[in-house]
């Protein structure tokens, strides 16, 4: 402008053409680069003047910028790739960890300052609350003993469940490495209901067993004392001593069987047998006892042999127990009918042994407990151990069979034992490989 003022309008046009025009050209192109991000563009180079020098400098700058941009872009792509890979890796790890935590049989809780942040599937199942009802809640609000030391690592407590009940649990709280002053805990929660039940059962079992063994032992000692005092009554004393020691032996055998059952050590020696022959033996042996008590004992079985894959000694034990009970709980003049027959349940064939008596019967409320260990309706200490039917049920179940009972007070009781029929007709075939008990058919009668 200053030049134009000095040289007049004509000179200004000259300056504009020679200097200003290329300058505005230059700045326009630079602006173009800026707007379009086209750093590949280069300014035309002509001449050797200062403007050309400037254009050269701009071109050098442009090529440096475009090289840097390319390098940056490459880096960016690499970085994006790495981020993607790492994200997938982390997601994989997260879902693996989640799967492991959810597959854990024990409940898992993560808490910060006592407030639940995470719970696994097992914990949700245990307390039966929804995840969203648990997260954000203080862990201790779920326990029945909220006064447990927050620093306690292991303790037993009862957790409240959504339905208002509680579940007995063992809690192990492990602090996570601290990186601030907040208390982070991984809490493992184990359901100990079964453990406590087994413990209580064991204690009950020992108490009952020792108590039941003490009575016949006391009786034996009393008899021995009396025998010393009155040796002339030897025969009477011997009879009672004999009966009492037999009862003790029965009890010890029952206790041993129960202990085998509890430890899963009751092993069956199964083979193909004709069921009728086992039952006939039992009835024959029990006949004398029935006669002595004035009870009629009848047996009626299918003519066609009923083959079952079973342990004959254990089946004998089952039926002996049922028949002995029937004799014991049927008053004089009564009758017991043992039947062995083929039945069809849900299209599957079974052999069923029924022991029906016309005895005292069992009330509805007692029927529910009849197969529990040590259960006796009358509570009479002299009458058996209360273990017989428990052992019967366990033996039958080991054969994948089922035992059921129907009874009416004053009218009588019928016990029915269902066993799967074997398709192998070769009875007593020690080498038979055909295990004929199918889980599905056994389930059908359960
Ligand atoms: P126990 O050795 O006392 O007979 P069980 O387990 O065989 O033990 O039987 C448990 C209880 O079931 C018995 O004490 C008796 O009260 C009742 N019970 C069993 N069988 C019969 C039956 N046939 N009739 C009436 N009551 C029975």
Tab-separated table of C-alpha atoms and ligand atoms in Angstrom:
chain	number	residue	atom	x	y	z
A	1	UNK	CA	0.000	0.000	0.000
A	2	UNK	CA	2.849	2.290	0.959
A	3	UNK	CA	4.465	1.539	-2.415
A	4	UNK	CA	1.206	2.318	-4.237
A	5	UNK	CA	0.958	5.656	-2.490
A	6	UNK	CA	4.471	6.629	-3.522
A	7	UNK	CA	4.267	5.514	-7.170
A	8	UNK	CA	0.640	6.285	-8.004
A	9	UNK	CA	-2.124	4.078	-9.329
A	10	UNK	CA	-0.154	2.729	-12.340
A	11	UNK	CA	2.787	1.711	-10.165
A	12	UNK	CA	0.388	0.065	-7.725
A	13	UNK	CA	-0.995	-2.164	-10.466
A	14	UNK	CA	2.589	-3.119	-11.308
A	15	UNK	CA	3.479	-3.932	-7.722
A	16	UNK	CA	0.207	-5.879	-7.452
A	17	UNK	CA	1.020	-7.980	-10.496
A	18	UNK	CA	4.653	-8.609	-9.729
A	19	UNK	CA	4.714	-8.971	-5.939
A	20	UNK	CA	1.292	-8.893	-4.337
A	21	UNK	CA	-0.325	-11.300	-6.741
A	22	UNK	CA	2.126	-14.167	-6.079
A	23	UNK	CA	2.044	-13.338	-2.346
A	24	UNK	CA	-1.752	-13.642	-2.169
A	25	UNK	CA	-1.452	-16.709	-4.345
A	26	UNK	CA	0.930	-18.164	-1.805
A	27	UNK	CA	-1.243	-17.366	1.172
A	28	UNK	CA	-4.307	-18.728	-0.640
A	29	UNK	CA	-2.526	-22.014	-1.259
A	30	UNK	CA	-1.317	-22.198	2.316
A	31	UNK	CA	-4.896	-21.552	3.454
A	32	UNK	CA	-6.024	-24.323	1.095
A	33	UNK	CA	-3.562	-26.693	2.765
A	34	UNK	CA	-4.862	-25.672	6.184
A	35	UNK	CA	-8.562	-26.029	5.251
A	36	UNK	CA	-8.252	-29.269	3.291
A	37	UNK	CA	-5.489	-30.858	5.315
A	38	UNK	CA	-3.810	-31.538	1.974
A	39	UNK	CA	-0.213	-31.610	3.081
A	40	UNK	CA	0.765	-33.347	-0.178
A	41	UNK	CA	0.172	-30.167	-2.060
A	42	UNK	CA	3.345	-28.246	-3.077
A	43	UNK	CA	3.731	-24.617	-4.108
A	44	UNK	CA	5.009	-24.040	-7.611
A	45	UNK	CA	8.642	-22.898	-7.671
A	46	UNK	CA	9.690	-20.376	-10.330
A	47	UNK	CA	12.534	-17.920	-10.208
A	48	UNK	CA	15.013	-17.171	-7.501
A	49	UNK	CA	13.413	-14.243	-5.711
A	50	UNK	CA	12.561	-14.097	-2.024
A	51	UNK	CA	9.025	-15.264	-2.660
A	52	UNK	CA	10.389	-18.373	-4.299
A	53	UNK	CA	12.642	-18.899	-1.249
A	54	UNK	CA	9.575	-18.610	0.928
A	55	UNK	CA	7.644	-21.074	-1.262
A	56	UNK	CA	10.600	-23.476	-1.038
A	57	UNK	CA	10.640	-23.154	2.749
A	58	UNK	CA	6.896	-23.731	2.882
A	59	UNK	CA	7.248	-26.791	0.634
A	60	UNK	CA	9.963	-28.231	2.912
A	61	UNK	CA	7.743	-27.590	5.889
A	62	UNK	CA	4.794	-29.200	4.106
A	63	UNK	CA	6.762	-32.311	3.272
A	64	UNK	CA	8.038	-32.580	6.897
A	65	UNK	CA	4.483	-32.177	8.171
A	66	UNK	CA	3.094	-34.739	5.736
A	67	UNK	CA	5.852	-37.227	6.676
A	68	UNK	CA	5.148	-36.695	10.354
A	69	UNK	CA	1.450	-37.101	9.711
A	70	UNK	CA	2.011	-40.373	7.894
A	71	UNK	CA	4.223	-41.633	10.714
A	72	UNK	CA	1.647	-40.496	13.237
A	73	UNK	CA	-1.131	-42.199	11.326
A	74	UNK	CA	0.865	-45.448	11.243
A	75	UNK	CA	1.475	-45.151	14.972
A	76	UNK	CA	-2.187	-44.459	15.508
A	77	UNK	CA	-3.261	-47.574	13.581
A	78	UNK	CA	-0.721	-49.661	15.537
A	79	UNK	CA	-1.913	-48.194	18.782
A	80	UNK	CA	-5.550	-48.822	17.922
A	81	UNK	CA	-4.673	-52.405	17.016
A	82	UNK	CA	-2.867	-52.858	20.331
A	83	UNK	CA	-5.718	-51.341	22.296
A	84	UNK	CA	-8.147	-53.645	20.505
A	85	UNK	CA	-5.990	-56.713	21.195
A	86	UNK	CA	-5.535	-55.765	24.841
A	87	UNK	CA	-9.261	-55.058	25.237
A	88	UNK	CA	-10.133	-58.491	23.793
A	89	UNK	CA	-7.497	-60.079	26.046
A	90	UNK	CA	-8.904	-58.301	29.105
A	91	UNK	CA	-12.465	-59.209	28.154
A	92	UNK	CA	-11.392	-62.844	27.711
A	93	UNK	CA	-9.697	-62.808	31.087
A	94	UNK	CA	-12.731	-61.130	32.634
A	95	UNK	CA	-15.177	-63.669	31.220
A	96	UNK	CA	-12.842	-66.535	32.209
A	97	UNK	CA	-12.649	-65.151	35.732
A	98	UNK	CA	-16.398	-64.638	35.779
A	99	UNK	CA	-16.953	-68.225	34.588
A	100	UNK	CA	-14.576	-69.562	37.258
A	101	UNK	CA	-16.248	-67.496	39.968
A	102	UNK	CA	-19.720	-68.525	38.819
A	103	UNK	CA	-18.703	-72.189	38.572
A	104	UNK	CA	-17.447	-72.112	42.162
A	105	UNK	CA	-19.606	-74.172	44.472
A	106	UNK	CA	-18.938	-71.657	47.214
A	107	UNK	CA	-20.417	-68.211	47.413
A	108	UNK	CA	-18.051	-65.366	46.595
A	109	UNK	CA	-18.483	-61.743	47.599
A	110	UNK	CA	-16.246	-58.753	46.995
A	111	UNK	CA	-16.747	-55.871	49.369
A	112	UNK	CA	-15.237	-52.448	49.830
A	113	UNK	CA	-15.537	-50.988	53.328
A	114	UNK	CA	-18.042	-53.728	54.113
A	115	UNK	CA	-20.328	-52.841	51.196
A	116	UNK	CA	-20.981	-55.552	48.597
A	117	UNK	CA	-19.609	-54.763	45.140
A	118	UNK	CA	-19.801	-58.169	43.491
A	119	UNK	CA	-21.490	-61.519	44.176
A	120	UNK	CA	-21.119	-64.767	42.224
A	121	UNK	CA	-23.884	-67.126	41.096
A	122	UNK	CA	-23.447	-69.525	44.016
A	123	UNK	CA	-23.918	-66.722	46.537
A	124	UNK	CA	-27.041	-65.462	44.743
A	125	UNK	CA	-28.429	-69.003	44.781
A	126	UNK	CA	-27.558	-69.404	48.454
A	127	UNK	CA	-29.365	-66.303	49.703
A	128	UNK	CA	-31.900	-66.170	46.866
A	129	UNK	CA	-31.808	-62.389	46.507
A	130	UNK	CA	-31.441	-60.612	43.175
A	131	UNK	CA	-27.948	-59.336	42.369
A	132	UNK	CA	-29.182	-55.745	42.313
A	133	UNK	CA	-30.635	-56.175	45.815
A	134	UNK	CA	-27.259	-57.359	47.094
A	135	UNK	CA	-24.828	-54.955	45.448
A	136	UNK	CA	-24.522	-51.802	47.525
A	137	UNK	CA	-25.750	-53.537	50.691
A	138	UNK	CA	-23.487	-53.979	53.745
A	139	UNK	CA	-22.434	-57.650	53.901
A	140	UNK	CA	-23.003	-57.745	57.648
A	141	UNK	CA	-26.656	-56.792	57.229
A	142	UNK	CA	-27.176	-60.286	55.774
A	143	UNK	CA	-25.664	-62.085	58.740
A	144	UNK	CA	-27.436	-63.001	61.918
A	145	UNK	CA	-24.448	-61.988	64.012
A	146	UNK	CA	-23.616	-58.482	62.825
A	147	UNK	CA	-21.346	-58.030	65.843
A	148	UNK	CA	-18.680	-60.299	64.371
A	149	UNK	CA	-15.344	-58.503	64.392
A	150	UNK	CA	-14.833	-56.889	60.987
A	151	UNK	CA	-11.244	-58.141	61.110
A	152	UNK	CA	-12.235	-61.772	61.788
A	153	UNK	CA	-10.913	-63.946	58.995
A	154	UNK	CA	-12.992	-67.060	59.646
A	155	UNK	CA	-16.286	-67.399	61.409
A	156	UNK	CA	-19.566	-69.273	61.261
A	157	UNK	CA	-22.831	-67.433	61.010
A	158	UNK	CA	-26.353	-67.648	59.643
A	159	UNK	CA	-27.157	-65.721	56.448
A	160	UNK	CA	-30.671	-64.456	55.961
A	161	UNK	CA	-32.409	-65.511	52.756
A	162	UNK	CA	-35.037	-63.668	50.737
A	163	UNK	CA	-37.818	-65.988	51.977
A	164	UNK	CA	-37.116	-65.094	55.607
A	165	UNK	CA	-35.273	-68.324	56.419
A	166	UNK	CA	-31.587	-68.534	57.288
A	167	UNK	CA	-28.760	-70.704	56.071
A	168	UNK	CA	-25.793	-71.755	58.200
A	169	UNK	CA	-22.503	-70.749	56.586
A	170	UNK	CA	-18.763	-70.676	57.195
A	171	UNK	CA	-17.252	-67.351	56.156
A	172	UNK	CA	-13.628	-66.744	55.180
A	173	UNK	CA	-12.765	-63.099	54.581
A	174	UNK	CA	-9.487	-62.334	52.835
A	175	UNK	CA	-8.234	-58.756	52.617
A	176	UNK	CA	-7.093	-57.649	49.186
A	177	UNK	CA	-3.804	-55.750	48.966
A	178	UNK	CA	-4.524	-52.187	49.991
A	179	UNK	CA	-3.658	-49.318	47.683
A	180	UNK	CA	-5.628	-46.754	49.611
A	181	UNK	CA	-7.150	-46.658	53.078
A	182	UNK	CA	-10.321	-48.546	52.045
A	183	UNK	CA	-10.893	-52.097	53.279
A	184	UNK	CA	-11.304	-54.486	50.329
A	185	UNK	CA	-12.341	-58.047	51.105
A	186	UNK	CA	-12.838	-61.209	49.097
A	187	UNK	CA	-15.353	-63.207	51.130
A	188	UNK	CA	-15.878	-66.923	50.580
A	189	UNK	CA	-19.159	-68.272	51.925
A	190	UNK	CA	-19.698	-72.036	52.348
A	191	UNK	CA	-23.051	-73.641	53.093
A	192	UNK	CA	-22.477	-75.869	56.137
A	193	UNK	CA	-26.072	-77.039	56.633
A	194	UNK	CA	-25.280	-80.615	55.602
A	195	UNK	CA	-22.049	-80.629	57.631
A	196	UNK	CA	-23.881	-79.512	60.774
A	197	UNK	CA	-26.665	-82.017	60.105
A	198	UNK	CA	-24.150	-84.837	59.659
A	199	UNK	CA	-22.369	-83.759	62.842
A	200	UNK	CA	-25.625	-83.694	64.801
A	201	UNK	CA	-26.623	-87.054	63.309
A	202	UNK	CA	-23.281	-88.562	64.293
A	203	UNK	CA	-23.611	-87.265	67.833
A	204	UNK	CA	-27.181	-88.562	68.016
A	205	UNK	CA	-26.069	-91.905	66.580
A	206	UNK	CA	-23.318	-92.330	69.189
A	207	UNK	CA	-25.594	-91.268	72.021
A	208	UNK	CA	-28.352	-93.660	70.918
A	209	UNK	CA	-25.988	-96.520	70.160
A	210	UNK	CA	-24.280	-96.287	73.537
A	211	UNK	CA	-27.625	-95.956	75.275
A	212	UNK	CA	-29.096	-98.946	73.413
A	213	UNK	CA	-26.046	-101.061	74.131
A	214	UNK	CA	-26.062	-100.109	77.786
A	215	UNK	CA	-29.535	-101.546	78.508
A	216	UNK	CA	-28.787	-105.163	77.450
A	217	UNK	CA	-25.355	-104.935	79.066
A	218	UNK	CA	-26.936	-103.833	82.341
A	219	UNK	CA	-29.421	-106.672	81.997
A	220	UNK	CA	-26.578	-109.189	81.468
A	221	UNK	CA	-24.732	-107.850	84.516
A	222	UNK	CA	-27.906	-108.061	86.631
A	223	UNK	CA	-28.456	-111.656	85.523
A	224	UNK	CA	-24.883	-112.584	86.352
A	225	UNK	CA	-25.286	-111.023	89.785
A	226	UNK	CA	-28.551	-112.934	90.352
A	227	UNK	CA	-26.924	-116.110	89.108
A	228	UNK	CA	-24.232	-115.716	91.700
A	229	UNK	CA	-26.882	-115.263	94.397
A	230	UNK	CA	-29.247	-118.038	93.204
A	231	UNK	CA	-27.263	-120.565	91.187
A	232	UNK	CA	-30.195	-122.966	91.360
A	233	UNK	CA	-32.087	-120.802	88.809
A	234	UNK	CA	-29.330	-121.305	86.265
A	235	UNK	CA	-31.643	-122.367	83.436
A	236	UNK	CA	-33.897	-119.311	83.677
A	237	UNK	CA	-30.912	-116.986	83.903
A	238	UNK	CA	-29.167	-118.662	80.986
A	239	UNK	CA	-32.274	-118.309	78.810
A	240	UNK	CA	-32.469	-114.593	79.492
A	241	UNK	CA	-28.711	-114.170	79.127
A	242	UNK	CA	-28.922	-115.913	75.792
A	243	UNK	CA	-31.815	-113.759	74.564
A	244	UNK	CA	-30.176	-110.564	75.748
A	245	UNK	CA	-26.843	-111.340	74.143
A	246	UNK	CA	-28.654	-112.244	70.913
A	247	UNK	CA	-30.365	-108.865	71.032
A	248	UNK	CA	-27.018	-107.204	71.613
A	249	UNK	CA	-25.523	-109.008	68.658
A	250	UNK	CA	-28.457	-107.945	66.465
A	251	UNK	CA	-28.012	-104.366	67.589
A	252	UNK	CA	-24.262	-104.419	66.956
A	253	UNK	CA	-24.890	-105.909	63.486
A	254	UNK	CA	-27.457	-103.199	62.766
A	255	UNK	CA	-25.055	-100.519	63.969
A	256	UNK	CA	-22.338	-101.943	61.748
A	257	UNK	CA	-24.704	-101.892	58.755
A	258	UNK	CA	-25.723	-98.320	59.478
A	259	UNK	CA	-22.093	-97.314	59.738
A	260	UNK	CA	-21.374	-99.078	56.403
A	261	UNK	CA	-24.319	-97.270	54.814
A	262	UNK	CA	-23.161	-93.894	56.142
A	263	UNK	CA	-19.655	-94.465	54.825
A	264	UNK	CA	-20.912	-95.796	51.499
A	265	UNK	CA	-19.155	-99.052	52.339
A	266	UNK	CA	-22.146	-101.370	52.089
A	267	UNK	CA	-21.113	-103.342	49.021
A	268	UNK	CA	-23.580	-105.640	47.277
A	269	UNK	CA	-22.623	-109.060	45.931
A	270	UNK	CA	-25.166	-109.052	43.094
A	271	UNK	CA	-25.988	-111.876	40.760
A	272	UNK	CA	-29.009	-113.140	38.885
A	273	UNK	CA	-31.333	-114.844	41.305
A	274	UNK	CA	-34.879	-116.169	41.336
A	275	UNK	CA	-36.603	-113.958	43.880
A	276	UNK	CA	-39.113	-116.595	44.979
A	277	UNK	CA	-36.377	-118.895	46.338
A	278	UNK	CA	-35.023	-116.144	48.656
A	279	UNK	CA	-38.489	-115.271	49.963
A	280	UNK	CA	-39.409	-118.939	50.510
A	281	UNK	CA	-36.296	-119.319	52.710
A	282	UNK	CA	-37.261	-116.302	54.813
A	283	UNK	CA	-40.856	-117.451	55.316
A	284	UNK	CA	-39.692	-120.934	56.228
A	285	UNK	CA	-37.295	-119.623	58.880
A	286	UNK	CA	-39.847	-117.131	60.296
A	287	UNK	CA	-42.695	-119.680	60.393
A	288	UNK	CA	-41.685	-120.966	63.842
A	289	UNK	CA	-41.707	-117.481	65.345
A	290	UNK	CA	-45.099	-116.715	63.791
A	291	UNK	CA	-46.574	-119.945	65.165
A	292	UNK	CA	-45.169	-119.202	68.597
A	293	UNK	CA	-46.992	-115.871	68.585
A	294	UNK	CA	-50.201	-117.334	67.171
A	295	UNK	CA	-49.985	-115.481	63.876
A	296	UNK	CA	-50.627	-117.111	60.490
A	297	UNK	CA	-47.843	-116.559	57.973
A	298	UNK	CA	-48.738	-117.251	54.300
A	299	UNK	CA	-46.708	-117.022	51.133
A	300	UNK	CA	-48.150	-116.629	47.648
A	301	UNK	CA	-45.884	-116.152	44.666
A	302	UNK	CA	-46.104	-116.043	40.883
A	303	UNK	CA	-45.419	-119.423	39.337
A	304	UNK	CA	-43.126	-118.011	36.692
A	305	UNK	CA	-39.688	-117.362	38.173
A	306	UNK	CA	-38.977	-113.695	38.830
A	307	UNK	CA	-35.339	-113.017	38.022
A	308	UNK	CA	-33.639	-110.086	39.663
A	309	UNK	CA	-30.022	-108.960	39.689
A	310	UNK	CA	-29.516	-108.685	43.434
A	311	UNK	CA	-27.515	-109.643	46.488
A	312	UNK	CA	-29.487	-112.651	47.865
A	313	UNK	CA	-28.174	-112.215	51.421
A	314	UNK	CA	-29.173	-108.560	51.525
A	315	UNK	CA	-32.613	-109.275	49.999
A	316	UNK	CA	-33.024	-111.983	52.630
A	317	UNK	CA	-32.118	-109.402	55.301
A	318	UNK	CA	-34.695	-106.929	53.906
A	319	UNK	CA	-37.557	-109.433	53.845
A	320	UNK	CA	-36.564	-110.982	57.198
A	321	UNK	CA	-36.771	-107.511	58.740
A	322	UNK	CA	-40.200	-106.818	57.255
A	323	UNK	CA	-41.620	-110.220	58.190
A	324	UNK	CA	-40.114	-110.089	61.715
A	325	UNK	CA	-41.676	-106.642	62.231
A	326	UNK	CA	-45.017	-107.898	60.893
A	327	UNK	CA	-44.930	-110.807	63.379
A	328	UNK	CA	-43.882	-108.484	66.175
A	329	UNK	CA	-46.604	-105.886	65.557
A	330	UNK	CA	-49.480	-108.303	64.819
A	331	UNK	CA	-51.496	-109.510	67.809
A	332	UNK	CA	-52.300	-113.161	68.320
A	333	UNK	CA	-54.871	-114.502	65.855
A	334	UNK	CA	-53.731	-112.132	63.128
A	335	UNK	CA	-52.290	-112.961	59.728
A	336	UNK	CA	-49.415	-112.006	57.520
A	337	UNK	CA	-49.521	-112.433	53.751
A	338	UNK	CA	-46.294	-112.348	51.826
A	339	UNK	CA	-46.743	-112.115	48.062
A	340	UNK	CA	-44.157	-112.055	45.305
A	341	UNK	CA	-45.409	-110.982	41.914
A	342	UNK	CA	-44.686	-109.201	38.664
A	343	UNK	CA	-46.096	-105.679	38.239
A	344	UNK	CA	-45.947	-103.069	35.500
A	345	UNK	CA	-45.296	-99.468	36.470
A	346	UNK	CA	-45.037	-96.861	33.683
A	347	UNK	CA	-44.482	-99.608	31.120
A	348	UNK	CA	-41.542	-101.021	33.116
A	349	UNK	CA	-41.653	-104.491	34.674
A	350	UNK	CA	-40.869	-104.984	38.346
A	351	UNK	CA	-40.894	-107.761	40.868
A	352	UNK	CA	-42.764	-106.657	43.960
A	353	UNK	CA	-42.596	-108.255	47.398
A	354	UNK	CA	-45.551	-107.319	49.621
A	355	UNK	CA	-45.567	-108.037	53.336
A	356	UNK	CA	-49.104	-107.332	54.541
A	357	UNK	CA	-50.115	-107.794	58.169
A	358	UNK	CA	-53.368	-107.382	60.043
A	359	UNK	CA	-51.506	-105.805	62.962
A	360	UNK	CA	-51.660	-102.622	65.008
A	361	UNK	CA	-50.931	-100.293	62.088
A	362	UNK	CA	-48.959	-97.065	61.985
A	363	UNK	CA	-50.441	-93.547	62.207
A	364	UNK	CA	-50.117	-91.041	59.341
A	365	UNK	CA	-47.685	-88.792	61.284
A	366	UNK	CA	-45.425	-91.731	62.150
A	367	UNK	CA	-45.435	-93.104	58.611
A	368	UNK	CA	-43.393	-90.086	57.471
A	369	UNK	CA	-40.564	-91.060	59.840
A	370	UNK	CA	-40.774	-94.820	59.709
A	371	UNK	CA	-37.573	-95.130	57.639
A	372	UNK	CA	-35.543	-92.677	59.763
A	373	UNK	CA	-32.686	-94.185	61.779
A	374	UNK	CA	-33.557	-94.971	65.425
A	375	UNK	CA	-37.219	-94.181	64.864
A	376	UNK	CA	-39.612	-96.231	66.988
A	377	UNK	CA	-43.299	-95.501	67.171
A	378	UNK	CA	-43.867	-96.606	70.716
A	379	UNK	CA	-40.508	-95.453	72.009
A	380	UNK	CA	-40.290	-98.761	73.816
A	381	UNK	CA	-36.605	-99.334	74.526
A	382	UNK	CA	-37.094	-103.081	74.644
A	383	UNK	CA	-38.605	-103.358	71.177
A	384	UNK	CA	-35.811	-103.241	68.636
A	385	UNK	CA	-33.335	-100.574	67.718
A	386	UNK	CA	-35.382	-98.543	65.255
A	387	UNK	CA	-32.651	-99.202	62.696
A	388	UNK	CA	-34.293	-102.092	60.825
A	389	UNK	CA	-36.421	-100.113	58.364
A	390	UNK	CA	-33.651	-97.582	57.773
A	391	UNK	CA	-31.346	-100.442	56.728
A	392	UNK	CA	-34.176	-101.959	54.619
A	393	UNK	CA	-34.613	-98.669	52.732
A	394	UNK	CA	-30.859	-98.248	52.176
A	395	UNK	CA	-30.404	-101.817	50.890
A	396	UNK	CA	-33.372	-101.504	48.536
A	397	UNK	CA	-32.112	-98.160	47.236
A	398	UNK	CA	-28.662	-99.654	46.665
A	399	UNK	CA	-30.459	-102.124	44.384
A	400	UNK	CA	-32.022	-99.106	42.588
A	401	UNK	CA	-35.363	-100.271	43.924
A	402	UNK	CA	-38.030	-98.673	46.059
A	403	UNK	CA	-39.774	-99.502	49.298
A	404	UNK	CA	-43.172	-98.065	50.185
A	405	UNK	CA	-45.618	-98.480	53.053
A	406	UNK	CA	-49.360	-98.193	53.518
A	407	UNK	CA	-51.000	-98.504	56.887
A	408	UNK	CA	-54.152	-97.958	58.865
A	409	UNK	CA	-54.302	-97.913	62.637
A	410	UNK	CA	-55.913	-101.078	63.965
A	411	UNK	CA	-56.198	-102.642	60.505
A	412	UNK	CA	-52.659	-103.423	59.493
A	413	UNK	CA	-49.641	-102.458	57.473
A	414	UNK	CA	-48.321	-103.384	54.030
A	415	UNK	CA	-44.693	-102.875	53.048
A	416	UNK	CA	-43.891	-103.214	49.312
A	417	UNK	CA	-40.419	-103.651	47.879
A	418	UNK	CA	-39.988	-103.027	44.129
A	419	UNK	CA	-36.996	-104.497	42.315
A	420	UNK	CA	-36.238	-104.215	38.619
A	421	UNK	CA	-36.716	-107.492	36.796
A	422	UNK	CA	-33.690	-108.941	35.098
A	423	UNK	CA	-33.976	-109.972	31.448
A	424	UNK	CA	-31.281	-112.604	32.026
A	425	UNK	CA	-33.049	-115.840	32.903
A	426	UNK	CA	-29.921	-117.681	34.077
A	427	UNK	CA	-30.423	-117.566	37.802
A	428	UNK	CA	-27.348	-117.831	40.013
A	429	UNK	CA	-25.235	-117.014	36.963
A	430	UNK	CA	-22.113	-115.788	38.716
A	431	UNK	CA	-20.626	-114.680	35.428
A	432	UNK	CA	-23.624	-112.756	34.169
A	433	UNK	CA	-22.508	-109.397	32.964
A	434	UNK	CA	-25.949	-107.983	32.413
A	435	UNK	CA	-26.613	-105.273	34.962
A	436	UNK	CA	-30.334	-105.023	34.378
A	437	UNK	CA	-31.187	-102.151	36.690
A	438	UNK	CA	-31.741	-99.060	34.643
A	439	UNK	CA	-31.737	-95.721	36.391
A	440	UNK	CA	-34.728	-94.510	34.315
A	441	UNK	CA	-36.940	-97.457	35.195
A	442	UNK	CA	-35.954	-97.204	38.850
A	443	UNK	CA	-36.805	-93.512	38.790
A	444	UNK	CA	-40.242	-94.329	37.392
A	445	UNK	CA	-41.242	-96.088	40.582
A	446	UNK	CA	-39.661	-93.561	42.947
B	1	LIG	P1	-37.504	-101.808	65.268
B	1	LIG	O1	-36.274	-102.581	65.383
B	1	LIG	O2	-37.794	-100.901	66.400
B	1	LIG	O3	-38.680	-102.624	64.852
B	1	LIG	P2	-37.703	-100.727	62.665
B	1	LIG	O4	-36.894	-99.683	61.975
B	1	LIG	O5	-37.771	-102.040	62.022
B	1	LIG	O6	-37.169	-100.811	64.101
B	1	LIG	O7	-39.151	-100.153	62.818
B	1	LIG	C1	-39.332	-98.834	63.274
B	1	LIG	C2	-40.673	-98.684	63.940
B	1	LIG	O8	-41.705	-98.860	62.966
B	1	LIG	C3	-40.974	-99.751	64.975
B	1	LIG	O9	-40.484	-99.379	66.235
B	1	LIG	C4	-42.484	-99.827	64.965
B	1	LIG	O10	-42.984	-98.850	65.829
B	1	LIG	C5	-42.855	-99.448	63.524
B	1	LIG	N1	-43.188	-100.609	62.691
B	1	LIG	C6	-42.394	-101.286	61.861
B	1	LIG	N2	-43.043	-102.260	61.224
B	1	LIG	C7	-44.309	-102.226	61.668
B	1	LIG	C8	-45.492	-102.993	61.394
B	1	LIG	N3	-45.496	-103.993	60.524
B	1	LIG	N4	-46.612	-102.665	62.038
B	1	LIG	C9	-46.642	-101.634	62.905
B	1	LIG	N5	-45.562	-100.884	63.220
B	1	LIG	C10	-44.418	-101.164	62.605
